[in-house]
Structure formats: C-alpha cells, structure tokens
Coordinates of C-alpha atoms and ligand atoms in Angstrom, one line a residue:
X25 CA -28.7 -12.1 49.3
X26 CA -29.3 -11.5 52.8
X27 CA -28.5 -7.9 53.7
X28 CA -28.4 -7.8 57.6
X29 CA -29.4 -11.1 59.2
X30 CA -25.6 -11.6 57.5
X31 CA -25.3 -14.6 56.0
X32 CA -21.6 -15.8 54.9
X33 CA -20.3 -17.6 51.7
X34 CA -20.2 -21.5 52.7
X35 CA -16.7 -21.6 51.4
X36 CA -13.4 -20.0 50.4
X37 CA -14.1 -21.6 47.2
X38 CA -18.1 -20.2 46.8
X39 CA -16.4 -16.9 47.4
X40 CA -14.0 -17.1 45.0
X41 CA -16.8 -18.4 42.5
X42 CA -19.0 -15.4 42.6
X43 CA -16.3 -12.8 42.7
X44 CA -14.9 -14.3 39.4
X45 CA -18.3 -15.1 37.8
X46 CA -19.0 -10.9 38.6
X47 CA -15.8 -10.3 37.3
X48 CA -15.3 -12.8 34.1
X49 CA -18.3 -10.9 31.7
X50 CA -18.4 -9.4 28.2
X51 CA -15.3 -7.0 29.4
X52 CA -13.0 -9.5 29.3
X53 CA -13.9 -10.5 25.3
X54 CA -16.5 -8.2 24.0
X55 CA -15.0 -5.0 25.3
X56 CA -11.5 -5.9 26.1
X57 CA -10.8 -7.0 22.3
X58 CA -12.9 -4.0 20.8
X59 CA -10.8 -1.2 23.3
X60 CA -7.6 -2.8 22.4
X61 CA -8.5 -2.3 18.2
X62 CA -9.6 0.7 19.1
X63 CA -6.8 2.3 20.8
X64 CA -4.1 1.1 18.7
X65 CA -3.3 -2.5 20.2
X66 CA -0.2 -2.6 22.4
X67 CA -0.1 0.2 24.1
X68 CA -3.1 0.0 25.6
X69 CA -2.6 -3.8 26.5
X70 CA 1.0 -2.7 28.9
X71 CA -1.2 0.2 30.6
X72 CA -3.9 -2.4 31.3
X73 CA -1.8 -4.8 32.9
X74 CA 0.0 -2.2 34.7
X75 CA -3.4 -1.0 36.0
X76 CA -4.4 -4.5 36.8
X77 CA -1.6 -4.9 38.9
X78 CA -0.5 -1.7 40.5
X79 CA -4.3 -0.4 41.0
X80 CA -6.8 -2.7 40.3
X81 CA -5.1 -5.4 43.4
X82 CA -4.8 -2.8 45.5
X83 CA -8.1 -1.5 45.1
X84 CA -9.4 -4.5 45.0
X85 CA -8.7 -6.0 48.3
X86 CA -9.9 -2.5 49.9
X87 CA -12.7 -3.1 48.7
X88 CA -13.6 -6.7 50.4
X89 CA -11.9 -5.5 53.5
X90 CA -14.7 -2.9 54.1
X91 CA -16.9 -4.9 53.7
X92 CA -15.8 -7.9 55.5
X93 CA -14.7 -4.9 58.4
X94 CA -18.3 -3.2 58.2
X95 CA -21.0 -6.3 58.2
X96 CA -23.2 -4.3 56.3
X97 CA -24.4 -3.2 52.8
X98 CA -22.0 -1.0 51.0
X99 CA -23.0 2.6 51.9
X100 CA -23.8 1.6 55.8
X101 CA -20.0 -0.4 55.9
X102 CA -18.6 3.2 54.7
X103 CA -20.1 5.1 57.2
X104 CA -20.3 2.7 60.2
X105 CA -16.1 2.3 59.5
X106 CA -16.0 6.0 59.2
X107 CA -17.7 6.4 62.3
X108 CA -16.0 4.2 64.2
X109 CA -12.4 5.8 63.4
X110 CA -13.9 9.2 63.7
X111 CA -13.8 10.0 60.5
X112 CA -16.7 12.0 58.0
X113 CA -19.9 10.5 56.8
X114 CA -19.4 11.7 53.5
X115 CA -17.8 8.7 53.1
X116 CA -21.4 7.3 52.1
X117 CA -20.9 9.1 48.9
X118 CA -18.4 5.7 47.7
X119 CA -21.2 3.8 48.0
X120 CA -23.9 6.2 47.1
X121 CA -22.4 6.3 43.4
X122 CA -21.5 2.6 43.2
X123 CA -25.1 2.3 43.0
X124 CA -25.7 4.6 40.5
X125 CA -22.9 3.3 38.3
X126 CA -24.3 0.0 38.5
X127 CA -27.7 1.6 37.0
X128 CA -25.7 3.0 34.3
X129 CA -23.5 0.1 33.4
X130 CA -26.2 -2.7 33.6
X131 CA -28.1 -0.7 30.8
X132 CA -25.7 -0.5 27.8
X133 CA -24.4 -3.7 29.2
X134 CA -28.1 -5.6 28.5
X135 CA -28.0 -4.7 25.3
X136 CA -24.7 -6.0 24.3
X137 CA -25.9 -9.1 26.0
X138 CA -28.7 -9.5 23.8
X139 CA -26.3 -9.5 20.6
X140 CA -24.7 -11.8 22.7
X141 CA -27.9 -13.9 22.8
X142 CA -28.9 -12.9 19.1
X143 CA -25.6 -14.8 18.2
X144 CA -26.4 -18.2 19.7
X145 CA -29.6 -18.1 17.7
X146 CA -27.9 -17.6 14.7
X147 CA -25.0 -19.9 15.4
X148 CA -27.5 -22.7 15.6
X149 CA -29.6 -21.9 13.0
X150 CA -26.6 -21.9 10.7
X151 CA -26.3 -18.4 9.3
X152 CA -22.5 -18.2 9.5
X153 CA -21.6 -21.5 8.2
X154 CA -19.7 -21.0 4.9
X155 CA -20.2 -17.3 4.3
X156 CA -17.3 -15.0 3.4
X157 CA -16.1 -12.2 5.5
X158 CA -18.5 -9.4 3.5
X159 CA -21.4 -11.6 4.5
X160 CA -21.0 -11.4 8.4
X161 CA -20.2 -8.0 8.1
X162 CA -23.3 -7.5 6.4
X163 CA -25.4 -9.9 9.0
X164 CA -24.0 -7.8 12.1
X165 CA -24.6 -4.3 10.0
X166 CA -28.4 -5.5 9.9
X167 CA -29.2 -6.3 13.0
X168 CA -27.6 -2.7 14.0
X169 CA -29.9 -1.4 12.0
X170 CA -32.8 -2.7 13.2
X171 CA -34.2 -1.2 16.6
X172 CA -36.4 -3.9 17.0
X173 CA -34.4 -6.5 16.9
X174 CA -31.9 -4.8 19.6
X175 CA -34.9 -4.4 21.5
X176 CA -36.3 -7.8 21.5
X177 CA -32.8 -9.2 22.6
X178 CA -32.0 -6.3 25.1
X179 CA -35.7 -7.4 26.3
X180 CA -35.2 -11.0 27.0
X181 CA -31.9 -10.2 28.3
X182 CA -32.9 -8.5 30.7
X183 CA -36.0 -10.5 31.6
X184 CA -33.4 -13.6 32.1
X185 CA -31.2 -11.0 34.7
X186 CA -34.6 -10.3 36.2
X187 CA -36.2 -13.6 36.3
X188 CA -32.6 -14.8 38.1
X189 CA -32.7 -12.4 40.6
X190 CA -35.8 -11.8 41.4
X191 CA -36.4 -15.5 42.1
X192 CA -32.8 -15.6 43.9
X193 CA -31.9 -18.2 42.2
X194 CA -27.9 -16.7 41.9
X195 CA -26.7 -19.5 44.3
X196 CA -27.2 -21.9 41.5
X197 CA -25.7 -19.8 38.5
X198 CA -22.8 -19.4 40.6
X199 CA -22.2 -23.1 40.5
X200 CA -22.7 -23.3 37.7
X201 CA -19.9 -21.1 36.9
X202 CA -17.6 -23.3 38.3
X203 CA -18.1 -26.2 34.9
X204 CA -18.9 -23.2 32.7
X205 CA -15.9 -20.8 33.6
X206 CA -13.1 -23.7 32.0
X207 CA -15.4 -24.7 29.3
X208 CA -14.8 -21.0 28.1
X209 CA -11.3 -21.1 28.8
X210 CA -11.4 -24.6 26.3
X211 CA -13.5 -22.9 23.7
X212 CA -11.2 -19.5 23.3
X213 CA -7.7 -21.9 23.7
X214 CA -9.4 -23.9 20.7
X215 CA -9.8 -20.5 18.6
X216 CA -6.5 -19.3 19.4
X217 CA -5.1 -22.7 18.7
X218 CA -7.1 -22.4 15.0
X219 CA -5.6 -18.4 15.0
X220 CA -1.8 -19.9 14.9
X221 CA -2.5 -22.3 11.7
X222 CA -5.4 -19.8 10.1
X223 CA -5.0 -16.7 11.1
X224 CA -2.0 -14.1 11.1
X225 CA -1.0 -14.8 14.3
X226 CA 2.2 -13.1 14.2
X227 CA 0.9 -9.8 13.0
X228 CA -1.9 -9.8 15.7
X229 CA 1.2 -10.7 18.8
X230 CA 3.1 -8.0 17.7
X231 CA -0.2 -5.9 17.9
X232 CA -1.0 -6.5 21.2
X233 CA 2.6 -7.0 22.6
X234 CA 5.1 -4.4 20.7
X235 CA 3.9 -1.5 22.2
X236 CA 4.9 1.6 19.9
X237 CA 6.1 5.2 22.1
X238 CA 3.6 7.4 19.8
X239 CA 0.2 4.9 20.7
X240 CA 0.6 6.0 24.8
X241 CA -1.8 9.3 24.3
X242 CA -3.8 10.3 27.3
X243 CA -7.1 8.9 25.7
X244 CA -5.5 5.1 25.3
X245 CA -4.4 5.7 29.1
X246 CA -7.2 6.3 30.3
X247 CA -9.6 4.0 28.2
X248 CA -7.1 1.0 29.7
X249 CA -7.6 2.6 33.2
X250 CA -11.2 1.9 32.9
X251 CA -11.3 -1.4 31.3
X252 CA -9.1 -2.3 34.5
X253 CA -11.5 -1.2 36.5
X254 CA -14.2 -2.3 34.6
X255 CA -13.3 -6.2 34.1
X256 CA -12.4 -6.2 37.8
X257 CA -15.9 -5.3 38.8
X258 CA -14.0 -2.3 40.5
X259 CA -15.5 0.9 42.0
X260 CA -19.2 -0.5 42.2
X261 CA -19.5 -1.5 45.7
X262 CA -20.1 -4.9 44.1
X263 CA -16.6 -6.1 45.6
X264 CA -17.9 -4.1 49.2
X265 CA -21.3 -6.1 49.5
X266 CA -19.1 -10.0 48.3
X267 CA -16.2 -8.8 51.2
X268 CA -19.3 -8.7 53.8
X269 CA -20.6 -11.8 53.4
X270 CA -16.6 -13.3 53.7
X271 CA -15.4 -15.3 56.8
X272 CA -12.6 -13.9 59.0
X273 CA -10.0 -16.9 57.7
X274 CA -9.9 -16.2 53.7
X275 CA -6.9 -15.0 53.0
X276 CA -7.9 -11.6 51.0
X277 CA -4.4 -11.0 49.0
X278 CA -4.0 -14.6 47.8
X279 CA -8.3 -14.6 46.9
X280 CA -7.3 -11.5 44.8
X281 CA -4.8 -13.1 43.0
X282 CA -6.8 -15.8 42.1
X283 CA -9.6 -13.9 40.8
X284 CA -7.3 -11.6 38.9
X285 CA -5.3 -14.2 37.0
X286 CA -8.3 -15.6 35.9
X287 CA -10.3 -12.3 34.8
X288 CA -6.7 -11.5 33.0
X289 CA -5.9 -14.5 31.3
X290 CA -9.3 -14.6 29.8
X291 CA -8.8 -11.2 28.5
X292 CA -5.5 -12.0 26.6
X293 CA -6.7 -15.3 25.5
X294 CA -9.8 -13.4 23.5
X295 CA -7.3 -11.1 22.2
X296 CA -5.4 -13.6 20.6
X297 CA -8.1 -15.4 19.5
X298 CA -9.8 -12.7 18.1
X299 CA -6.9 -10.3 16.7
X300 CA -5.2 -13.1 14.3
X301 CA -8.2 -13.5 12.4
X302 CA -8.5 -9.6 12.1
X303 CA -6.1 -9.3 10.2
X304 CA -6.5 -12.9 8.1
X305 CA -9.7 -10.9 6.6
X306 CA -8.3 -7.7 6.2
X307 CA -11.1 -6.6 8.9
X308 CA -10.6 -2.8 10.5
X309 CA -9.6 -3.8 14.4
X310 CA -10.8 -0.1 15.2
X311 CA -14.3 -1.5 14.1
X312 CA -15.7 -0.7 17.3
X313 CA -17.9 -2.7 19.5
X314 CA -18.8 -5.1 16.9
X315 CA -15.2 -6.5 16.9
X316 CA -15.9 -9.8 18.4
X317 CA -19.7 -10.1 16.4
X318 CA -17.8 -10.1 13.3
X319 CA -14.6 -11.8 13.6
X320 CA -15.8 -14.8 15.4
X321 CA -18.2 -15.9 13.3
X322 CA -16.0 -15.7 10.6
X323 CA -13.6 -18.3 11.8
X324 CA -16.8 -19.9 13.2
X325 CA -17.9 -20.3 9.6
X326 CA -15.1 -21.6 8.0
X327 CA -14.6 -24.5 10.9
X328 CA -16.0 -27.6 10.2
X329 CA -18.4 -28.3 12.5
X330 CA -18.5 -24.3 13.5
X331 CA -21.7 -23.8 13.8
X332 CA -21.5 -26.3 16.8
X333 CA -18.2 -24.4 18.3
X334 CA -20.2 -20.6 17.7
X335 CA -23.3 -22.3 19.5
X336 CA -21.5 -23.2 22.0
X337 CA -18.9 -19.6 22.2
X338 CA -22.1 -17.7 22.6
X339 CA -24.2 -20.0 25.2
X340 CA -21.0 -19.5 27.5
X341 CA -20.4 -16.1 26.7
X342 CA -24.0 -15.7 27.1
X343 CA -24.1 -17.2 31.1
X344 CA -21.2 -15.1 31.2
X345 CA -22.8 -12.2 30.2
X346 CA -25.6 -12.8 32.9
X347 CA -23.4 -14.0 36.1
X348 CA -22.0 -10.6 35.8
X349 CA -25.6 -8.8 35.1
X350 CA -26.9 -10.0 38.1
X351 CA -23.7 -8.7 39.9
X352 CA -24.9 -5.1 38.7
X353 CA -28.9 -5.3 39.2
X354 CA -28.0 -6.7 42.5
X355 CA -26.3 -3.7 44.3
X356 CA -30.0 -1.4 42.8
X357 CA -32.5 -3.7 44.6
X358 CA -31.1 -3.6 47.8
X359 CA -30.8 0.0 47.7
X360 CA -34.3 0.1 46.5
X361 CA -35.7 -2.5 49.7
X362 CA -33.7 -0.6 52.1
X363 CA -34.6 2.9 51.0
X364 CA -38.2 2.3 49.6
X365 CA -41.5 0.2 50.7
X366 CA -41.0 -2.2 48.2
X367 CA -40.4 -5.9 49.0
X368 CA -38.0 -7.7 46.9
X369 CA -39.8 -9.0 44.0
X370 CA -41.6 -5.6 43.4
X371 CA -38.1 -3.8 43.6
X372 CA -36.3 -5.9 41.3
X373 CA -38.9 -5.3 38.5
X374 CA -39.4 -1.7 39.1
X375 CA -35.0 -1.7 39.2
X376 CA -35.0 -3.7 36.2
X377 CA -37.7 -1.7 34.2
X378 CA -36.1 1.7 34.5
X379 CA -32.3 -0.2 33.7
X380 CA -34.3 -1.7 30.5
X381 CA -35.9 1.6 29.7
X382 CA -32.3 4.0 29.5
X383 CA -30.8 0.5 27.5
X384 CA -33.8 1.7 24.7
X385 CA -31.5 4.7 24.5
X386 CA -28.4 3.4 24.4
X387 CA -29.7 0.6 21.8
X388 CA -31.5 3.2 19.5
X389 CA -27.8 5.0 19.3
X390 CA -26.6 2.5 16.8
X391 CA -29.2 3.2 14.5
X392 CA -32.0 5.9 14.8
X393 CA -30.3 8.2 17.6
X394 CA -27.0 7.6 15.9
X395 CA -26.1 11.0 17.0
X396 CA -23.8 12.7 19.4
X397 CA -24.9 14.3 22.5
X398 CA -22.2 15.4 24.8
X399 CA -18.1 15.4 23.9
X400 CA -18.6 13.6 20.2
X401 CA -20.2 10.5 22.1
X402 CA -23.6 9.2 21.7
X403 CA -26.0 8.1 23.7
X404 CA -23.9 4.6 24.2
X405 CA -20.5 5.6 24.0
X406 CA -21.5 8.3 26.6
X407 CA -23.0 5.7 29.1
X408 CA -20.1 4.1 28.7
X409 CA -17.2 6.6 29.3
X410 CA -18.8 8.3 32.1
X411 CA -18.8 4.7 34.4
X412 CA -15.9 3.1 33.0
X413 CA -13.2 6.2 32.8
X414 CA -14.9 8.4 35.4
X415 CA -17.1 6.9 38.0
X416 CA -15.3 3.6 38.7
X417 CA -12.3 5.0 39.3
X418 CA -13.3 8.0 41.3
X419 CA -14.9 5.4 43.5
X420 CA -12.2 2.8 43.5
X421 CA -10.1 5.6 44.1
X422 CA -12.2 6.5 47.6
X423 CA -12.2 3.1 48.2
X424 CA -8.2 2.7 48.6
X425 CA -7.9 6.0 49.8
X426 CA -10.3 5.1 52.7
X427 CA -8.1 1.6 53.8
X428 CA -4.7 3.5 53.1
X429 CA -5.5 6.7 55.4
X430 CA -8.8 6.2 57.4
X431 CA -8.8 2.6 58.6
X432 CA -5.8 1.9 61.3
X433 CA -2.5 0.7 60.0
X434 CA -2.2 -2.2 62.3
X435 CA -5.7 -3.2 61.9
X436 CA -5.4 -3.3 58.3
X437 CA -1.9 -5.4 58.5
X438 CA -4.2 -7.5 60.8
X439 CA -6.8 -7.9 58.6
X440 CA -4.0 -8.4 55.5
X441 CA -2.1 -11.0 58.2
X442 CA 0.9 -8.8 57.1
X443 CA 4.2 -7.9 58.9
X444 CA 7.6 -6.5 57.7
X445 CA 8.4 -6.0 54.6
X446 CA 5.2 -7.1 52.9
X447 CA 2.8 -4.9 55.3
X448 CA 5.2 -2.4 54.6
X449 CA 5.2 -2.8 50.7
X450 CA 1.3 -2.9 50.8
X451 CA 1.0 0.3 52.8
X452 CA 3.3 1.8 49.8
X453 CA 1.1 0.1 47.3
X454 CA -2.4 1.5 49.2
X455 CA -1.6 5.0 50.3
X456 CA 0.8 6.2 47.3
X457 CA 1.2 4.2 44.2
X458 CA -2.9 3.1 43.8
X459 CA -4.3 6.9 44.5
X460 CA -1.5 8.2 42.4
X461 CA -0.9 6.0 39.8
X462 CA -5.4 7.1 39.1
X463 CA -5.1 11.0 40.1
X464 CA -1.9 10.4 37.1
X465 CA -3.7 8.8 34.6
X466 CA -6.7 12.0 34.8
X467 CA -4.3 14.1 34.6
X468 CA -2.5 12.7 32.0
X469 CA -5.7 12.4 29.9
X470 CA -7.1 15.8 30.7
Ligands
LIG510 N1 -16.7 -7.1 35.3 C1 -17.8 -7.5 34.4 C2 -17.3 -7.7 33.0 O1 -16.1 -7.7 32.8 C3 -18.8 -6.4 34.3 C4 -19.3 -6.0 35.7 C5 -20.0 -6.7 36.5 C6 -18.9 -4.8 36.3 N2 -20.1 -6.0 37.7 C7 -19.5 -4.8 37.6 C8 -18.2 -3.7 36.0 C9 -19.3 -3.8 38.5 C10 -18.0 -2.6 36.9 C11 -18.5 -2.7 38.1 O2 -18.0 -8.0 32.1

C-alpha cells in the first residue's frame, strides 16, 4: 500500500473486506478451538465475548480513528495526533511495538500455516479417508516430529505471504475474500450440521456454553483476553494503517460491528464444529494446538466424499491463513522502506527472511527444541504468550487510552457522529470500562 501519497479504500465495502480478511485467520478456528480445550471450555468462551464486546469494540474503533485522524503510517499518526493536542511523543512507542509484535506473531503463525497447507495435500491425496481416530493421531504426531517437514511447509508458506506482498498483489486476495469468506462459513455450518447427527453435540454445547465458577482462574482470563485481541487483529497498528487509508463518510461504529460479528461467529461456528466430534472419539480437548489437525480429519474421513470437503476446509482455511499473513508482514516492510535504504521488493524479503528464520525456532519446539526456556513455555508457546496476553493488549490498551483522554471529546463525538446519550455511553465505554476492564484482567492473572 501507498504510505504517504495516501491512497483511500475505493469503497465502504473494500474496507470492510480487508479489515475482515486481517481479522478472519487461523485464530478464529485453529487457535480459538485449541484455547477453548485448553482452558476448560465455557469459561473461557463468556470472558471472550465479554472482551470482544466491552474491549475489543472499543479498542477497535480507536484504532481506525487514528489513523483515519493522522493520514499517516502508524507510528507518525501517534505522534503527529500527539503533537497536534500537545501531548508526548512517547506516544510513538504504540506503534513502535505494533511493529515488533507483528514480527513475532507472523513467525509462529507461518508455521501453523504450513500444517495448514500440509493438510490440503493430504486431504487430496486421500490419507484420512477411512482411517480410525488412532490413525490421524498418529499422522499429525509424525509430521510433529519431523523438522523437515515443518520446515518445508513453514517455507512455502511463507514464500506465498512473500510472493503476495512483495508483488502487491493484496488488492486481489482481498477480493477474493469476499467469495471465499461465505464459502468457509458453508463448509464449517456443513461440519457442525454433521456434529448434531454424528457427534456429541450436546456434551460439546454444554462445554462451551455452561460455564462452571471454579474454570474462571486468572490464566483462562487472560488467555481469552488475548485471543480477543488476537482474532481482532487488535494492538498491532494493523487496524491504525487500514483507518488511514478510510474516507471521512464510513461510519466507524457500524464498520466495527460488521467486522466483529463476522470474526465472532466464525469462532463459535468452529467450536461447534470441532468440539462435538471431540468428544465422539474420546479425543483429549486440552490436546493443544493440534486440536483442529486431528479432529477434522476425522470427521473428514468418515464423510463420504470427505476427502473432497477436507480439500476444500484446508484450501479456504489456507487463503485464510494468508489474507491475515500479509496483514502482519505488511506493517514490517513499511517500517523497513521508511527507516532503511531498501526499496520495497528488497525489504520485503529481507522482512520475510528474518520472520522465516525465528519460525525455524518456534517449529523445531515441537520436536527437537521440545524444551522450556522461560516460565514452563517453549520456544512457541513463549512467542505466543508474550504477543497475544502481553503486547497486544498493552498496545490496544495505549491505543484507547489515547482516543479516551488525549484526542478532544468533541472531536472524537465528531468523528463517532455521536451526541447524547450514545457519545456519552461511548466516552464511558473509551475512558473507563476498555482501560479497566485490561489493567483488571493483569491483575487478576498476576
Ligand atoms: N487476526 C488474525 C487471526 O485471527 C491474525 C492476525 C492478523 C493478527 N493480523 C494481526 C493478530 C494483527 C494480531 C495482530 O488469525
């Protein structure tokens, strides 16, 4: 994208396209169904939608509305805003670690996108198709194991973000995403429909809905603070740099709305697509982050005509997977063209190469660095937590915290086309219940 000659999204609805197809990734089925195993199912689910909706909107629309307010890339919106209402540069900072979270992320987040890839392969070559549960256990257990084959994936994975990006060539992806996005909404309403008359489907709604008092520890509160932020694309400046390239008449609440019912129903939908046949197979839903690469293709197996439906799961989880990518590497190359010599092409591969070289690390903990470095986490799991439950929401946090008590009040109720009791309710939602509800959930976890 342009950074300063400025271009602007052709429509409400090309907006609302990219935003989504950055938001709409592997969060919303590959992590969202293996956090929600993991930290015991309901609980987490209630503290994620409460996040979505009390914090994650909030923060949200601050973030577009410096950006659309600033013209400019994320850091130089933050500190020409904070300029202009006479306020600290260190405001920079927001922006400063957006970049260096999308680093992090985009490097663990290659590599599950190469299983993701790995999975189509074997969809259409038939390896699932009438094997038990112990089988496709067994098939994802071997490809953990082997650091080659991670790397091979995590290699063209990241070639195809590369390629995409480097070539510019995200206008057309993004359209894209507009036939792709309901074809995945089809595919997961088919699974869950084959859930009901397969799977346990009752067992797996009282999982995710009948929260019990004992699962809301600090550790599920905060892992469902970060998925919220991480599904959203929050706390990246990826939401800063989409708000600056937005028109003056898109409504920013009713765009945010859109985006997050989407991103959100998406989520559930995997969960109860994924959850029912769980518990069918007697399969551990704390497995971890091979939840979804074992559970599918197990339903996918026993389908007729499966292989076809797994073929087609992992192709559009696949573009998913990659729409979101580029959202990440994005944010790194322009920080490398702006701050360094290098042209575009040259800066996305050098971006991309150091991104592809930390995913070795993360890949190589699932088998020969299977070790822990720092808090019981390996390599992976470490990537992980530190962007997703710290850095996201420390810069969301800064984000919201900027609109609620740096930017004017009237200007922002301007900018919202709020007055009465709705600016007032959003002034309580930006100011108090957004920063607070975060600072609360670190301090509950702590
Ligand atoms: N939201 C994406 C997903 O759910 C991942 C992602 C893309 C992301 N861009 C981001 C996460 C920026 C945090 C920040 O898969």
């Amino acid at each position: 994208m342009a950074k300063s000659s400025h271009a602007q999204w052709s429509s409400r609805m090309t907006f609302i396209l990219a935003a989504t197809g950055s938001a709409v990734g592997l969060g919303n089925i590959w992590r969202f169904s293996y956090l929600v195993g993991d930290s015991g199912g309901a609980a987490f689910v209630l503290v994620y939608l409460l996040c979505i909706a009390l914090v994650g909107l909030p923060i949200l629309v601050s973030e577009w509305m410096i950006g659309r307010r600033g013209q400019k890339n994320p850091i130089n919106s933050l500190a020409e805003l904070a300029r202009k209402n006479g306020s600290s540069q260190a405001w920079m900072i927001v922006g400063v670690s957006g970049v260096l979270g999308a680093f992090l992320i985009l490097s663990f987040y290659s590599v599950i996108g190469g299983w993701s890839l790995s999975y189509t392969l074997s969809s259409l070559t038939g390896d699932f198709s009438g094997q038990d549960a112990a089988t496709i256990e067994g098939l994802f257990g071997a490809l953990l194991g082997s650091p080659g084959m991670l790397l091979l994936w995590h290699t063209i994975f990241m070639a195809l973000v590369l390629g995409i990006v480097a070539f510019g060539v995200n206008q057309g992806l993004e359209k894209a995403v507009r036939l792709l996005m309901p074809a995945l909404v089809v595919l997961l309403v088919i699974l869950v429909v084959y859930g009901m008359f397969s799977g346990h489907f009752g067992e797996a709604l009282s999982f995710m809905f009948a929260p019990d008092l004992s699962a809301f520890t600090g550790g599920v509160v905060l892992a469902a603070m970060g998925q919220a932020f991480f599904t959203l694309s929050l706390g990246m400046g990826i939401m800063i740099a989409y708000g600056s390239y937005l028109g003056q008449e898109v409504k920013l609440l009713g765009a945010a709305r859109t985006v997050i019912i989407l991103d959100t129903v998406i989520a559930l939908l995997a969960g109860l697509a994924i959850f029912p046949i769980v518990f069918a197979n007697g399969l551990d839903p704390s497995e971890g982050p091979g939840l979804i690469f074992v559970t599918l293709p197990i339903a996918f197996g026993s389908m007729t005509a499966g292989w076809l439906l797994g073929l087609i799961f992992f192709l559009l989880l696949t573009f998913a997977a990659l729409t979101s990518a580029i959202s990440l590497l994005e944010p790194v190359v322009e920080f490398l063209e702006e701050r360094s010599p290098l042209t575009r092409v040259p800066a996305t591969v050098v971006a991309s190469f150091a991104i592809w070289g930390l995913g070795i690390a993360a890949l190589l903990s699932f088998n020969l660095w299977d070790f822990t470095v720092l808090f019981g986490l390996n390599i992976f799991d470490l990537l992980d937590t530190v962007t997703a439950k710290i850095l996201l929401p420390l810069t969301g946090l800064g984000a919201v915290v900027f609109v609620g008590w740096v930017l004017s009040r009237e200007s922002v109720e301007k900018e919202l086309g709020l007055s009465g009791g709705a600016a007032t309710a959003w002034n309580i939602a930006a100011r108090f219940i957004a920063p607070i509800g975060v600072v609360l959930v670190f301090i509950f976890s702590f």
